Amino acid sequence: MREPTSSLQGEIRAFVLEKIVGGEWAPGARVPSETELVARFGTSRMTVHHALKALTAEGYLRRVKGLGTFVAPPRAHVLHARLTDVADEITERGGRHRTEVLDHDVRCASSTEAALFQLPPGERLLHARLLHFENDTPLQIEDRLIDPARVPGVEDLDPAAESYFAFLMGKVPYPAGRAVVRAVMPPMETRFLLRMGPEEPALEVERVTRAPDGAVLTVARLTYPGTRYVLSGEIAPPIGRGPDPVGDDE
Amino acid sequence: MREPTSSLQGEIRAFVLEKIVGGEWAPGARVPSETELVARFGTSRMTVHHALKALTAEGYLRRVKGLGTFVAPPRAHVLHARLTDVADEITERGGRHRTEVLDHDVRCASSTEAALFQLPPGERLLHARLLHFENDTPLQIEDRLIDPARVPGVEDLDPAAESYFAFLMGKVPYPAGRAVVRAVMPPMETRFLLRMGPEEPALEVERVTRAPDGAVLTVARLTYPGTRYVLSGEIAPPIGRGPDPVGDDE
DNA sequence: GAATCCAGCTTGTATAGGCAAGTTTCAGGC
DNA sequence: GCCTGAAACTTGCCTATACAAGCTGGATTC
């Protein structure tokens, strides 16, 4: 992470960050107060304040009104793994992507499906099952349910032409949600479709996508052959999001 | 995500964020300039400026000097999965944790290991293989290599008493690194140790942890029984980190 | 001794002004 | 038409000041 020291804020930021990641200031330790840093760097308090506030938002510091600034205790690391469109992923590494539609219908929600979507049972749900190929080798089975009432126009979409991922991204650019990653032994049909070996496990990513208001838009189960796909990402300390990053414990 | 409108910055932030996540302002669209928002909210420019800057750091906006402020194009979603200490994870959900040491020795690095650590071959490496139990049921095999030259005191650690994760966290609180998650069919010995079923796959997390200066500190391979463990996390748009969050493409 | 209050520290927030630096646009001169 | 340059706009950054709100510790008072 390169640190621009071109600005005064950047200088203060680099100074504090270096002490933290270098271990000189241990987690929980007191950081010099704003006025002390003002004296050290000869800047105005606002400049110091904004440098420290930025580091707080990034999870390195913890500030308590009336008390002072402290090095945040890192209790966990976070894996940041990109969940991209499988079509993008394939074309990005120079492959050829093709979609085969296995199932595509509108059904009435079963009781479990209705509970998942927090809808009354019997509500209409769009269901699609797609097989994604990379250079004519199957790479992913996408099993997806969508609430068509919340995603207008999705019923007219041709999944072979435009992916649901891209379509939903266009409709709801900033969704929330959860995902679960597991290792499974898939059923015979899946093994056959993905041309998997007799002992080969599958990596399964199941994700629930919600609109900003909390309503479930879509539930997707993505199945990959274990020998042909891995999930990878960067590791970093947790990042604060929004103006109220603390207030969880203690 | 609750939004405090108690402050003027919070009001402006909520106003802009609501337009973005609500889809009213599409990705790439122009956001009112600072002076326009000043006129609308009747605040000083700095107040508007800091509200917009915070949203930029969180990845919602993109600002170009001389041009204006725009809604950031969300190109991918990111899975934020916490990688915690198994011991913490188990005790947090009320379980009893116990560690069994399978292997614990100092060896000379093989050529592949040396390449992994970017060290000359034959350098001393600490190797440990641990079996973690939750209520006497095996949950994880931890296979770990550590560079003792970079982690002083690690050779005196008793892995059954304190986890390497916690020890390393104390030594290098803010590490960097990468992790890979895959589904595998583990060898016989692993299946036996983890008491896995005959057809049960395993979830494997392999992570490389580096010091802030880039040197590899430790490589860990964590193996879980597929039916007893899943990796889960929140999904959110990518977050900018540091003062230079863009500058990658276009 | 115990409770109270206040001074002195801390951070949070907002204001008003200024200058720098980048982009666009359009008028003017060639 | 083409190039040039200035004006007008944008964001980036810094300063100086002010007040609010929260915590701590010590002096005061009971």
mmCIF file of N, CA and C (backbone and C1' of nucleotides) in Angstrom, chain B residues 7-9 43-47 65-66, chain C residues 13-18 21-24:
data_model
loop_
_atom_site.group_PDB
_atom_site.id
_atom_site.type_symbol
_atom_site.label_atom_id
_atom_site.label_comp_id
_atom_site.label_asym_id
_atom_site.label_seq_id
_atom_site.Cartn_x
_atom_site.Cartn_y
_atom_site.Cartn_z
ATOM 1 N N SER B 7 -26.334 14.723 12.569
ATOM 2 C CA SER B 7 -25.404 15.770 12.176
ATOM 3 C C SER B 7 -25.701 16.200 10.749
ATOM 4 N N LEU B 8 -25.207 17.342 10.393
ATOM 5 C CA LEU B 8 -25.424 17.833 9.039
ATOM 6 C C LEU B 8 -24.742 16.918 8.030
ATOM 7 N N GLN B 9 -23.517 16.489 8.374
ATOM 8 C CA GLN B 9 -22.834 15.542 7.489
ATOM 9 C C GLN B 9 -23.667 14.291 7.289
ATOM 10 N N THR B 43 -25.245 24.587 4.211
ATOM 11 C CA THR B 43 -24.110 24.388 5.101
ATOM 12 C C THR B 43 -22.862 24.972 4.454
ATOM 13 N N SER B 44 -21.745 24.824 5.136
ATOM 14 C CA SER B 44 -20.498 25.274 4.520
ATOM 15 C C SER B 44 -19.980 24.193 3.570
ATOM 16 N N ARG B 45 -19.073 24.585 2.718
ATOM 17 C CA ARG B 45 -18.589 23.618 1.728
ATOM 18 C C ARG B 45 -17.835 22.473 2.393
ATOM 19 N N MET B 46 -17.096 22.756 3.450
ATOM 20 C CA MET B 46 -16.327 21.696 4.100
ATOM 21 C C MET B 46 -17.233 20.583 4.605
ATOM 22 N N THR B 47 -18.407 20.951 5.094
ATOM 23 C CA THR B 47 -19.332 19.941 5.589
ATOM 24 C C THR B 47 -19.751 19.004 4.456
ATOM 25 N N LYS B 65 -10.960 15.585 -9.757
ATOM 26 C CA LYS B 65 -10.656 17.001 -9.603
ATOM 27 C C LYS B 65 -10.885 17.726 -10.927
ATOM 28 N N GLY B 66 -11.606 18.789 -10.872
ATOM 29 C CA GLY B 66 -11.858 19.567 -12.071
ATOM 30 C C GLY B 66 -13.067 19.128 -12.851
ATOM 31 P P DT C 13 -19.015 13.547 14.310
ATOM 32 O "O5'" DT C 13 -19.317 15.094 14.071
ATOM 33 C "C5'" DT C 13 -20.243 15.752 14.917
ATOM 34 C "C4'" DT C 13 -20.212 17.234 14.656
ATOM 35 C "C3'" DT C 13 -20.246 17.613 13.169
ATOM 36 O "O3'" DT C 13 -21.506 18.163 12.890
ATOM 37 C "C1'" DT C 13 -18.744 18.972 14.445
ATOM 38 P P DA C 14 -21.921 18.431 11.385
ATOM 39 O "O5'" DA C 14 -21.651 19.994 11.225
ATOM 40 C "C5'" DA C 14 -22.256 20.891 12.138
ATOM 41 C "C4'" DA C 14 -21.590 22.245 12.004
ATOM 42 C "C3'" DA C 14 -21.446 22.742 10.559
ATOM 43 O "O3'" DA C 14 -22.329 23.831 10.358
ATOM 44 C "C1'" DA C 14 -19.475 23.140 11.872
ATOM 45 P P DT C 15 -22.323 24.577 8.948
ATOM 46 O "O5'" DT C 15 -21.295 25.764 9.156
ATOM 47 C "C5'" DT C 15 -21.371 26.558 10.342
ATOM 48 C "C4'" DT C 15 -20.301 27.642 10.301
ATOM 49 C "C3'" DT C 15 -20.137 28.291 8.922
ATOM 50 O "O3'" DT C 15 -20.402 29.674 9.017
ATOM 51 C "C1'" DT C 15 -18.022 27.668 9.863
ATOM 52 P P DA C 16 -20.816 30.489 7.700
ATOM 53 O "O5'" DA C 16 -19.444 31.175 7.283
ATOM 54 C "C5'" DA C 16 -18.675 31.858 8.276
ATOM 55 C "C4'" DA C 16 -17.332 32.236 7.688
ATOM 56 C "C3'" DA C 16 -17.377 32.572 6.196
ATOM 57 O "O3'" DA C 16 -16.701 33.798 5.969
ATOM 58 C "C1'" DA C 16 -15.711 30.946 6.614
ATOM 59 P P DG C 17 -16.710 34.501 4.532
ATOM 60 O "O5'" DG C 17 -15.186 34.363 4.077
ATOM 61 C "C5'" DG C 17 -14.161 34.631 5.016
ATOM 62 C "C4'" DG C 17 -12.904 33.916 4.604
ATOM 63 C "C3'" DG C 17 -12.545 34.048 3.121
ATOM 64 O "O3'" DG C 17 -11.553 35.057 2.965
ATOM 65 C "C1'" DG C 17 -12.104 31.853 4.015
ATOM 66 P P DG C 18 -11.109 35.508 1.472
ATOM 67 O "O5'" DG C 18 -9.907 34.513 1.124
ATOM 68 C "C5'" DG C 18 -8.868 34.328 2.084
ATOM 69 C "C4'" DG C 18 -8.022 33.133 1.689
ATOM 70 C "C3'" DG C 18 -7.634 33.115 0.209
ATOM 71 O "O3'" DG C 18 -6.301 33.596 0.074
ATOM 72 C "C1'" DG C 18 -8.256 30.936 1.044
ATOM 73 P P DA C 21 -0.206 23.775 -7.473
ATOM 74 O "O5'" DA C 21 -1.253 22.842 -8.244
ATOM 75 C "C5'" DA C 21 -1.826 21.745 -7.547
ATOM 76 C "C4'" DA C 21 -2.970 21.177 -8.347
ATOM 77 C "C3'" DA C 21 -2.720 21.105 -9.860
ATOM 78 O "O3'" DA C 21 -3.146 19.843 -10.327
ATOM 79 C "C1'" DA C 21 -4.757 22.178 -9.439
ATOM 80 P P DG C 22 -2.497 19.278 -11.682
ATOM 81 O "O5'" DG C 22 -3.759 18.814 -12.525
ATOM 82 C "C5'" DG C 22 -4.665 17.882 -11.958
ATOM 83 C "C4'" DG C 22 -6.056 18.162 -12.463
ATOM 84 C "C3'" DG C 22 -6.190 18.226 -13.983
ATOM 85 O "O3'" DG C 22 -6.911 17.087 -14.441
ATOM 86 C "C1'" DG C 22 -7.421 19.973 -12.917
ATOM 87 P P DT C 23 -7.016 16.853 -16.056
ATOM 88 O "O5'" DT C 23 -8.412 17.505 -16.431
ATOM 89 C "C5'" DT C 23 -9.616 16.983 -15.875
ATOM 90 C "C4'" DT C 23 -10.792 17.848 -16.301
ATOM 91 C "C3'" DT C 23 -10.974 17.961 -17.815
ATOM 92 O "O3'" DT C 23 -12.223 17.392 -18.159
ATOM 93 C "C1'" DT C 23 -11.122 20.094 -16.755
ATOM 94 P P DT C 24 -12.566 17.204 -19.705
ATOM 95 O "O5'" DT C 24 -13.461 18.478 -19.992
ATOM 96 C "C5'" DT C 24 -14.571 18.748 -19.149
ATOM 97 C "C4'" DT C 24 -15.091 20.149 -19.423
ATOM 98 C "C3'" DT C 24 -15.418 20.427 -20.898
ATOM 99 O "O3'" DT C 24 -16.782 20.731 -21.012
ATOM 100 C "C1'" DT C 24 -14.177 22.214 -19.920
#
